[in-house]
Coordinates of C-alpha atoms and ligand atoms in Angstrom, one line a residue:
X1 CA -19.2 -14.7 13.6
X2 CA -15.7 -16.1 13.6
X3 CA -14.1 -16.4 10.3
X4 CA -13.9 -20.1 10.6
X5 CA -17.7 -20.2 10.9
X6 CA -18.0 -17.7 8.0
X7 CA -15.7 -19.9 5.9
X8 CA -17.8 -22.9 6.6
X9 CA -20.9 -21.0 5.5
X10 CA -19.1 -19.9 2.4
X11 CA -18.0 -23.5 1.7
X12 CA -21.5 -24.8 2.1
X13 CA -23.2 -22.3 -0.1
X14 CA -24.4 -23.4 -3.6
X15 CA -21.4 -23.0 -5.9
X16 CA -22.9 -20.0 -7.8
X17 CA -23.6 -18.2 -4.6
X18 CA -20.3 -18.7 -2.9
X19 CA -18.6 -17.6 -6.2
X20 CA -20.6 -14.4 -6.1
X21 CA -19.6 -13.8 -2.5
X22 CA -15.9 -14.5 -2.8
X23 CA -15.0 -13.7 -6.4
X24 CA -17.0 -10.6 -7.1
X25 CA -15.0 -7.4 -6.7
X26 CA -14.8 -5.7 -3.3
X27 CA -17.4 -3.2 -4.4
X28 CA -20.1 -5.8 -4.8
X29 CA -19.0 -7.7 -1.8
X30 CA -18.9 -4.5 0.2
X31 CA -22.3 -3.4 -0.8
X32 CA -23.6 -6.5 0.9
X33 CA -23.0 -4.6 4.0
X34 CA -21.2 -6.7 6.5
X35 CA -19.3 -9.0 4.2
X36 CA -19.8 -12.7 4.7
X37 CA -22.2 -12.3 7.5
X38 CA -24.6 -10.1 5.6
X39 CA -24.0 -12.4 2.6
X40 CA -25.1 -15.4 4.6
X41 CA -28.2 -13.6 5.6
X42 CA -28.9 -12.6 2.0
X43 CA -28.9 -16.3 1.1
X44 CA -31.3 -17.2 3.9
X45 CA -28.8 -18.8 6.2
X46 CA -29.1 -18.3 10.0
X47 CA -26.6 -16.0 11.7
X48 CA -24.7 -18.1 14.1
X49 CA -25.3 -17.4 17.8
X50 CA -22.9 -15.0 19.5
X51 CA -22.3 -13.9 23.0
X52 CA -25.0 -11.4 23.7
X53 CA -22.9 -9.1 25.8
X54 CA -20.4 -8.2 23.0
X55 CA -20.6 -5.0 21.1
X56 CA -20.7 -5.8 17.4
X57 CA -18.6 -3.7 15.0
X58 CA -17.5 -4.0 11.4
X59 CA -14.0 -3.4 10.1
X60 CA -13.3 -2.9 6.4
X61 CA -9.9 -3.0 4.9
X62 CA -8.0 -3.7 1.7
X63 CA -6.7 -7.2 1.5
X64 CA -3.1 -7.7 2.6
X65 CA -1.5 -11.1 2.8
X66 CA 1.6 -13.0 3.8
X67 CA 2.0 -15.8 6.2
X68 CA -1.2 -14.6 7.8
X69 CA -4.2 -12.6 6.6
X70 CA -5.9 -9.6 8.2
X71 CA -8.8 -12.0 9.1
X72 CA -6.4 -14.0 11.2
X73 CA -5.4 -10.9 13.1
X74 CA -9.0 -9.8 13.6
X75 CA -9.8 -13.3 14.9
X76 CA -6.9 -13.0 17.4
X77 CA -8.5 -9.7 18.7
X78 CA -11.9 -11.4 19.0
X79 CA -10.4 -14.2 21.0
X80 CA -8.2 -12.0 23.2
X81 CA -11.2 -10.2 24.9
X82 CA -14.9 -10.7 25.4
X83 CA -16.3 -7.1 25.1
X84 CA -16.2 -6.5 21.4
X85 CA -16.8 -8.7 18.3
X86 CA -15.4 -7.5 15.0
X87 CA -16.7 -8.7 11.7
X88 CA -14.0 -8.2 9.0
X89 CA -15.1 -7.0 5.5
X90 CA -12.4 -7.7 3.0
X91 CA -11.9 -5.2 0.2
X92 CA -9.7 -5.8 -2.9
X93 CA -5.9 -5.6 -2.5
X94 CA -4.2 -2.2 -2.2
X95 CA -3.0 -2.4 -5.8
X96 CA -6.7 -2.0 -6.8
X97 CA -6.5 1.3 -4.9
X98 CA -9.2 3.1 -7.0
X99 CA -11.7 0.3 -6.3
X100 CA -11.0 0.2 -2.6
X101 CA -11.4 4.0 -2.4
X102 CA -14.7 3.9 -4.2
X103 CA -16.1 1.1 -2.0
X104 CA -15.2 3.1 1.2
X105 CA -16.5 6.4 -0.2
X106 CA -19.8 4.8 -1.0
X107 CA -20.2 3.5 2.5
X108 CA -18.8 6.5 4.4
X109 CA -20.9 9.0 2.4
X110 CA -24.1 7.2 3.5
X111 CA -23.2 8.1 7.1
X112 CA -24.9 4.9 8.5
X113 CA -22.0 4.0 10.7
X114 CA -20.9 1.0 8.7
X115 CA -18.1 0.1 8.7
X116 CA -17.3 1.3 12.2
X117 CA -13.6 1.1 11.6
X118 CA -11.7 1.1 8.3
X119 CA -8.2 1.3 6.9
X120 CA -7.3 4.1 4.5
X121 CA -4.4 4.6 2.1
X122 CA -2.3 7.5 3.4
X123 CA -3.4 9.6 0.3
X124 CA -7.1 9.6 1.3
X125 CA -6.8 10.9 4.8
X126 CA -7.3 14.6 3.8
X127 CA -10.3 13.8 1.7
X128 CA -12.0 11.6 4.4
X129 CA -11.3 14.1 7.1
X130 CA -12.3 17.1 5.0
X131 CA -15.7 15.4 4.2
X132 CA -16.2 14.9 8.0
X133 CA -16.3 11.1 7.6
X134 CA -13.4 10.3 10.0
X135 CA -13.9 10.7 13.7
X136 CA -11.2 13.0 15.3
X137 CA -9.2 10.8 17.6
X138 CA -7.2 13.3 19.7
X139 CA -9.4 12.8 22.8
X140 CA -8.6 9.0 22.7
X141 CA -4.9 9.2 21.7
X142 CA -3.3 12.1 23.5
X143 CA 0.0 13.8 22.8
X144 CA 2.0 11.3 24.9
X145 CA 0.5 8.4 23.0
X146 CA 1.1 10.1 19.7
X147 CA 4.8 10.4 20.6
X148 CA 5.1 6.6 20.4
X149 CA 4.9 6.8 16.6
X150 CA 7.2 8.3 14.0
X151 CA 6.4 12.0 13.8
X152 CA 6.0 11.8 10.0
X153 CA 3.2 9.2 10.3
X154 CA 1.4 11.3 12.9
X155 CA 1.7 14.3 10.6
X156 CA 0.3 12.2 7.8
X157 CA -2.7 11.2 10.0
X158 CA -3.4 14.8 11.0
X159 CA -5.7 17.0 9.0
X160 CA -6.8 20.6 9.9
X161 CA -4.9 20.3 13.2
X162 CA -6.8 17.1 14.3
X163 CA -5.7 13.5 14.4
X164 CA -8.2 11.9 12.1
X165 CA -6.4 8.6 11.6
X166 CA -4.2 6.3 13.6
X167 CA -1.0 4.9 12.1
X168 CA -0.9 1.3 11.0
X169 CA 2.0 0.7 8.7
X170 CA 4.4 2.8 6.7
X171 CA 5.3 1.8 3.1
X172 CA 8.0 3.2 0.9
X173 CA 9.3 2.3 -2.5
X174 CA 12.7 0.5 -2.5
X175 CA 15.1 -1.3 -4.7
X176 CA 15.3 -5.0 -4.6
X177 CA 18.5 -6.4 -6.2
X178 CA 20.1 -9.7 -6.8
X179 CA 23.3 -9.9 -4.7
X180 CA 24.7 -12.8 -6.7
X181 CA 24.1 -11.2 -10.1
X182 CA 25.7 -7.9 -9.1
X183 CA 28.7 -9.7 -7.6
X184 CA 29.0 -11.8 -10.8
X185 CA 29.0 -8.6 -12.9
X186 CA 31.6 -7.0 -10.5
X187 CA 29.0 -4.2 -10.0
X188 CA 28.2 -2.4 -6.8
X189 CA 24.7 -1.6 -5.6
X190 CA 23.7 1.3 -7.9
X191 CA 23.2 4.7 -6.5
X192 CA 22.3 6.6 -9.6
X193 CA 19.8 5.6 -12.4
X194 CA 22.7 5.5 -14.8
X195 CA 24.6 3.0 -12.7
X196 CA 21.4 0.9 -12.4
X197 CA 20.9 1.0 -16.2
X198 CA 24.5 0.0 -16.9
X199 CA 24.5 -2.9 -14.4
X200 CA 21.1 -4.1 -15.6
X201 CA 22.1 -4.1 -19.2
X202 CA 25.3 -6.0 -18.4
X203 CA 23.6 -8.7 -16.5
X204 CA 21.0 -9.1 -19.2
X205 CA 23.8 -9.3 -21.8
X206 CA 25.5 -12.1 -19.8
X207 CA 22.3 -14.1 -20.1
X208 CA 22.0 -14.5 -16.3
X209 CA 18.7 -12.7 -16.2
X210 CA 16.0 -12.1 -18.8
X211 CA 15.1 -8.7 -17.4
X212 CA 17.2 -5.8 -16.0
X213 CA 14.8 -3.7 -14.1
X214 CA 11.1 -4.2 -13.3
X215 CA 8.8 -1.5 -12.2
X216 CA 5.1 -0.6 -12.3
X217 CA 3.8 1.3 -15.3
X218 CA 0.1 0.3 -15.2
X219 CA -2.3 3.2 -15.3
X220 CA -3.1 2.9 -11.6
X221 CA -2.2 4.4 -8.2
X222 CA 1.2 2.7 -8.1
X223 CA 2.3 4.5 -11.3
X224 CA 1.9 7.8 -9.4
X225 CA 4.2 6.3 -6.7
X226 CA 6.9 5.2 -9.3
X227 CA 6.6 8.7 -10.9
X228 CA 6.9 10.6 -7.7
X229 CA 10.1 8.6 -6.9
X230 CA 11.9 9.3 -10.2
X231 CA 10.7 12.9 -10.3
X232 CA 11.8 13.6 -6.6
X233 CA 15.1 11.8 -7.2
X234 CA 15.8 14.5 -9.8
X235 CA 14.8 17.4 -7.5
X236 CA 11.3 17.8 -9.0
X237 CA 7.8 17.6 -7.6
X238 CA 4.2 17.3 -8.8
X239 CA 2.9 20.4 -7.1
X240 CA 4.6 23.8 -6.3
X241 CA 5.7 24.3 -2.7
X242 CA 2.4 26.1 -1.9
X243 CA 0.4 23.3 -3.4
X244 CA -1.6 25.7 -5.7
X245 CA -0.1 24.8 -9.1
X246 CA 1.1 21.7 -10.9
X247 CA 4.8 21.6 -11.9
X248 CA 4.7 18.1 -13.4
X249 CA 5.9 19.5 -16.7
X250 CA 9.1 21.2 -15.6
X251 CA 12.4 20.0 -17.0
X252 CA 13.2 17.8 -14.0
X253 CA 10.0 15.8 -14.3
X254 CA 10.3 15.5 -18.0
X255 CA 13.8 14.1 -17.7
X256 CA 12.6 11.7 -15.0
X257 CA 9.7 10.3 -17.0
X258 CA 11.9 10.1 -20.1
X259 CA 14.2 7.9 -18.1
X260 CA 11.3 5.5 -17.4
X261 CA 10.3 5.6 -21.1
X262 CA 13.9 4.8 -22.1
X263 CA 14.1 1.7 -19.8
X264 CA 11.7 0.1 -22.3
X265 CA 12.6 1.8 -25.6
X266 CA 16.3 2.8 -25.4
X267 CA 18.3 1.0 -22.7
X268 CA 15.8 -1.9 -23.0
X269 CA 16.4 -3.0 -19.4
X270 CA 12.6 -3.3 -18.9
X271 CA 10.1 -5.2 -20.9
X272 CA 7.2 -3.3 -22.4
X273 CA 5.0 -5.5 -20.2
X274 CA 5.8 -3.2 -17.3
X275 CA 3.2 -0.8 -18.8
X276 CA 0.5 -3.1 -17.8
X277 CA 2.0 -4.4 -14.5
X278 CA 1.2 -3.3 -11.0
X279 CA 2.9 -4.7 -7.9
X280 CA 2.3 -8.5 -8.1
X281 CA 2.9 -9.0 -11.9
X282 CA 6.2 -7.2 -11.5
X283 CA 7.2 -9.1 -8.4
X284 CA 6.6 -12.6 -9.8
X285 CA 9.4 -12.6 -12.4
X286 CA 11.8 -11.2 -9.9
X287 CA 11.2 -13.9 -7.2
X288 CA 11.2 -16.4 -10.1
X289 CA 14.9 -15.4 -10.6
X290 CA 14.4 -13.6 -13.9
X291 CA 15.4 -10.0 -13.1
X292 CA 18.4 -8.2 -11.7
X293 CA 16.4 -5.3 -10.1
X294 CA 12.9 -4.6 -9.0
X295 CA 11.2 -1.5 -7.6
X296 CA 8.5 -2.5 -5.1
X297 CA 7.2 -2.2 -1.5
X298 CA 8.6 -4.0 1.6
X299 CA 6.1 -7.0 1.4
X300 CA 8.3 -8.5 -1.4
X301 CA 11.1 -9.4 1.0
X302 CA 9.2 -12.0 2.9
X303 CA 8.0 -13.7 -0.3
X304 CA 11.6 -13.6 -1.7
X305 CA 12.7 -15.5 1.4
X306 CA 10.0 -18.0 1.3
X307 CA 11.3 -21.3 -0.2
X308 CA 7.8 -22.3 -1.4
X309 CA 7.4 -19.1 -3.4
X310 CA 10.8 -18.0 -4.4
X311 CA 13.8 -19.1 -6.5
X312 CA 16.0 -16.4 -5.0
X313 CA 16.1 -17.2 -1.3
X314 CA 19.1 -15.5 0.4
X315 CA 20.0 -13.8 -2.9
X316 CA 18.1 -10.6 -2.5
X317 CA 19.4 -7.3 -1.1
X318 CA 17.3 -4.2 -0.5
X319 CA 18.6 -0.6 -0.9
X320 CA 17.2 2.9 -1.3
X321 CA 16.1 3.6 -4.9
X322 CA 18.7 5.3 -7.2
X323 CA 18.7 9.0 -8.0
X324 CA 19.8 11.2 -10.9
X325 CA 23.3 12.7 -10.7
X326 CA 23.0 15.7 -8.4
X327 CA 19.7 14.5 -7.0
X328 CA 18.8 12.5 -3.8
X329 CA 17.3 9.0 -3.4
X330 CA 13.5 9.3 -2.9
X331 CA 10.9 6.8 -1.8
X332 CA 7.2 7.4 -2.2
X333 CA 5.4 7.5 1.1
X334 CA 2.7 4.8 1.2
X335 CA 1.0 2.8 3.8
X336 CA -2.5 2.4 5.2
X337 CA -3.8 3.9 8.4
X338 CA -6.8 3.2 10.7
X339 CA -9.9 5.4 10.7
X340 CA -13.1 5.4 12.7
X341 CA -16.3 6.2 11.0
X342 CA -17.6 9.6 12.3
X343 CA -21.1 8.1 12.2
X344 CA -20.3 5.0 14.2
X345 CA -22.7 4.1 17.0
X346 CA -20.0 2.3 18.9
X347 CA -17.0 4.6 19.3
X348 CA -15.8 3.0 22.5
X349 CA -15.7 -0.5 20.9
X350 CA -14.0 1.0 17.8
X351 CA -11.3 2.7 19.9
X352 CA -10.7 -0.5 21.9
X353 CA -10.2 -2.4 18.7
X354 CA -8.0 0.3 17.2
X355 CA -5.8 0.5 20.3
X356 CA -5.2 -3.3 20.0
X357 CA -4.6 -3.1 16.3
X358 CA -2.1 -0.3 16.5
X359 CA -0.3 -1.6 19.6
X360 CA 3.4 -2.5 19.4
X361 CA 2.6 -6.2 19.7
X362 CA 0.2 -6.2 16.8
X363 CA 2.5 -4.0 14.7
X364 CA 5.3 -6.6 15.3
X365 CA 2.9 -9.4 14.2
X366 CA 2.1 -7.6 11.0
X367 CA 5.7 -6.9 10.3
X368 CA 6.7 -10.5 10.8
X369 CA 3.7 -12.2 9.1
X370 CA 2.9 -9.7 6.4
X371 CA 6.2 -7.9 5.9
X372 CA 4.7 -4.4 6.4
X373 CA 6.8 -1.9 8.3
X374 CA 5.8 -0.6 11.8
X375 CA 5.0 3.0 12.5
X376 CA 6.4 2.7 16.0
X377 CA 10.2 3.2 16.3
X378 CA 10.4 0.8 19.3
X379 CA 9.2 -2.2 17.2
X380 CA 12.3 -1.8 15.0
X381 CA 14.5 -2.8 17.9
X382 CA 12.8 -6.3 18.2
X383 CA 15.4 -9.0 17.7
X384 CA 13.1 -11.3 15.8
X385 CA 12.3 -8.5 13.3
X386 CA 16.0 -7.9 12.9
X387 CA 16.6 -11.6 12.1
X388 CA 13.6 -12.1 9.7
X389 CA 13.3 -8.7 8.0
X390 CA 16.8 -7.2 8.5
X391 CA 16.3 -4.5 5.8
X392 CA 13.5 -2.8 7.8
X393 CA 15.9 -1.5 10.4
X394 CA 18.6 -0.8 7.9
X395 CA 16.2 1.2 5.8
X396 CA 14.4 2.9 8.7
X397 CA 15.5 6.3 7.4
X398 CA 14.0 5.5 4.0
X399 CA 10.6 4.8 5.6
X400 CA 10.7 7.9 7.8
X401 CA 12.1 10.2 5.1
X402 CA 9.7 9.1 2.3
X403 CA 8.2 11.7 -0.1
X404 CA 4.4 12.1 0.1
X405 CA 2.1 12.3 -2.9
X406 CA 0.2 15.6 -3.1
X407 CA -1.6 16.1 0.2
X408 CA -5.0 17.5 -0.8
X409 CA -8.7 16.7 -0.2
X410 CA -9.0 16.6 -4.0
X411 CA -6.4 13.8 -4.3
X412 CA -8.9 11.4 -5.9
X413 CA -9.0 13.7 -8.9
X414 CA -5.3 14.7 -8.9
X415 CA -4.3 11.0 -9.0
X416 CA -6.4 10.3 -12.0
X417 CA -4.8 13.2 -13.9
X418 CA -1.3 12.0 -13.0
X419 CA -2.1 8.4 -13.8
X420 CA -3.5 9.2 -17.3
X421 CA -0.9 11.8 -18.2
X422 CA 2.2 9.8 -17.1
X423 CA 0.7 6.6 -18.7
X424 CA 0.2 8.4 -22.0
X425 CA 3.7 9.8 -21.9
X426 CA 5.1 6.3 -21.4
X427 CA 3.0 4.8 -24.1
X428 CA 3.5 7.5 -26.8
X429 CA 6.9 8.8 -25.9
X430 CA 5.5 12.4 -26.2
X431 CA 6.7 13.1 -22.7
X432 CA 6.6 16.9 -22.7
X433 CA 3.3 17.1 -24.6
X434 CA 1.5 14.7 -22.3
X435 CA 3.0 16.1 -19.1
X436 CA 2.0 19.7 -20.2
X437 CA -1.6 18.5 -20.7
X438 CA -1.7 16.6 -17.4
X439 CA -0.2 19.6 -15.6
X440 CA -3.0 21.9 -16.9
X441 CA -5.6 19.5 -15.5
X442 CA -3.8 19.3 -12.2
X443 CA -3.6 23.0 -11.8
X444 CA -7.3 23.3 -12.6
X445 CA -8.0 20.8 -9.8
X446 CA -5.8 22.2 -7.1
X447 CA -5.8 25.9 -8.1
Ligands
GLC501 C1 0.9 0.3 -1.4 C2 1.0 1.6 -0.6 C3 -0.1 2.6 -0.9 C4 -0.2 2.8 -2.4 C5 -0.4 1.5 -3.1 C6 -0.4 1.7 -4.6 O1 -0.1 -0.4 -0.9 O2 1.1 1.3 0.8 O3 0.1 3.8 -0.2 O4 -1.2 3.7 -2.7 O5 0.6 0.6 -2.8 O6 -0.6 0.5 -5.3

């Protein structure tokens, strides 16, 4: 069914029912099977007629938004051809990473073939491939086709020597700063964390911004990203080079996490609220004009430039994140990639859809409308992209050189250990003690 039709159905449902369908978390919505369509059936509504000849497939993805939604893009595919019809199942936003992961695992583990196509955070690729849930794609996307993508994203989509995912977009952490406030303070764009803390404190003191630096300290996936960035910017890492032991408690990591703790408790450039904020709660005060700096993902730029949403249009610059003296700037590698369910009954239709979704045209559309960065180098040369999202090309090397989180089929356990350990360190200030304990847990998981 087209989403317009499904929207109409949702609008016509009794209030309690439509609330259940739209407000319940993705897990519940997902368990309904095929999203709105299955929901409509569950409430005794007729399934609208559809061209008989089309192959029906389902596509599940975390919810991304901007000037368009994923549903709009899926509709464009449905309208662009007449062989395949895709029903989109919307999962929670990527900031609710643990819930999205759980919803997918529940479905994929049942091996029923639903959803046929899904998107996966880059950190789940090893787990899904290792469990045999993701269809190997090498026979459909050969070496020449793979060369059209950044080698790093193809590497991230490859597990056990097989391509088990197809690149969608690449994300990396970056520093958003207020050009006007820095200029007013006579400060340059900070390259080290010390420079950032000094400029942030000065701007706060001048009364021009309430907050100096906003980041994400909530016990959630994004905290792992923020932690990887500060740790790697001090030359540290979560796992040893062979991946068999945790090194989250070495001096470099302790100094890095201590820096985050100090932003709240010593330099006071960050409010204690960051400890409960993920992406959007930290983004809002920044685009409302209340902060000098923000660490976040690329989607923020489009919002900052949107007059309806932002008090800081044309005032925001984007730069690589700062580093410790002697270290190098580091961005956490993020992004979602496409996968095909190994149990799909419609591999050809799934591949046709994937080919369209991952094409240069669709990647450009996503970049312009949702502010997410292409995984195809060619798309960065597009003039419209250069005009609307200039930072993407400028920071291309930040995207391509981003630091991965631990690559392991046990990532789902590793991340929980990092999240709780770093969170406790930030709340209690017992940084060494908490990182020691977390590191023991990590070593047990990966060892
Ligand atoms: C972004 C990234 C993803 C990461 C998530 C954490 O969506 O693309 O990789 O896990 O943020 O919130």
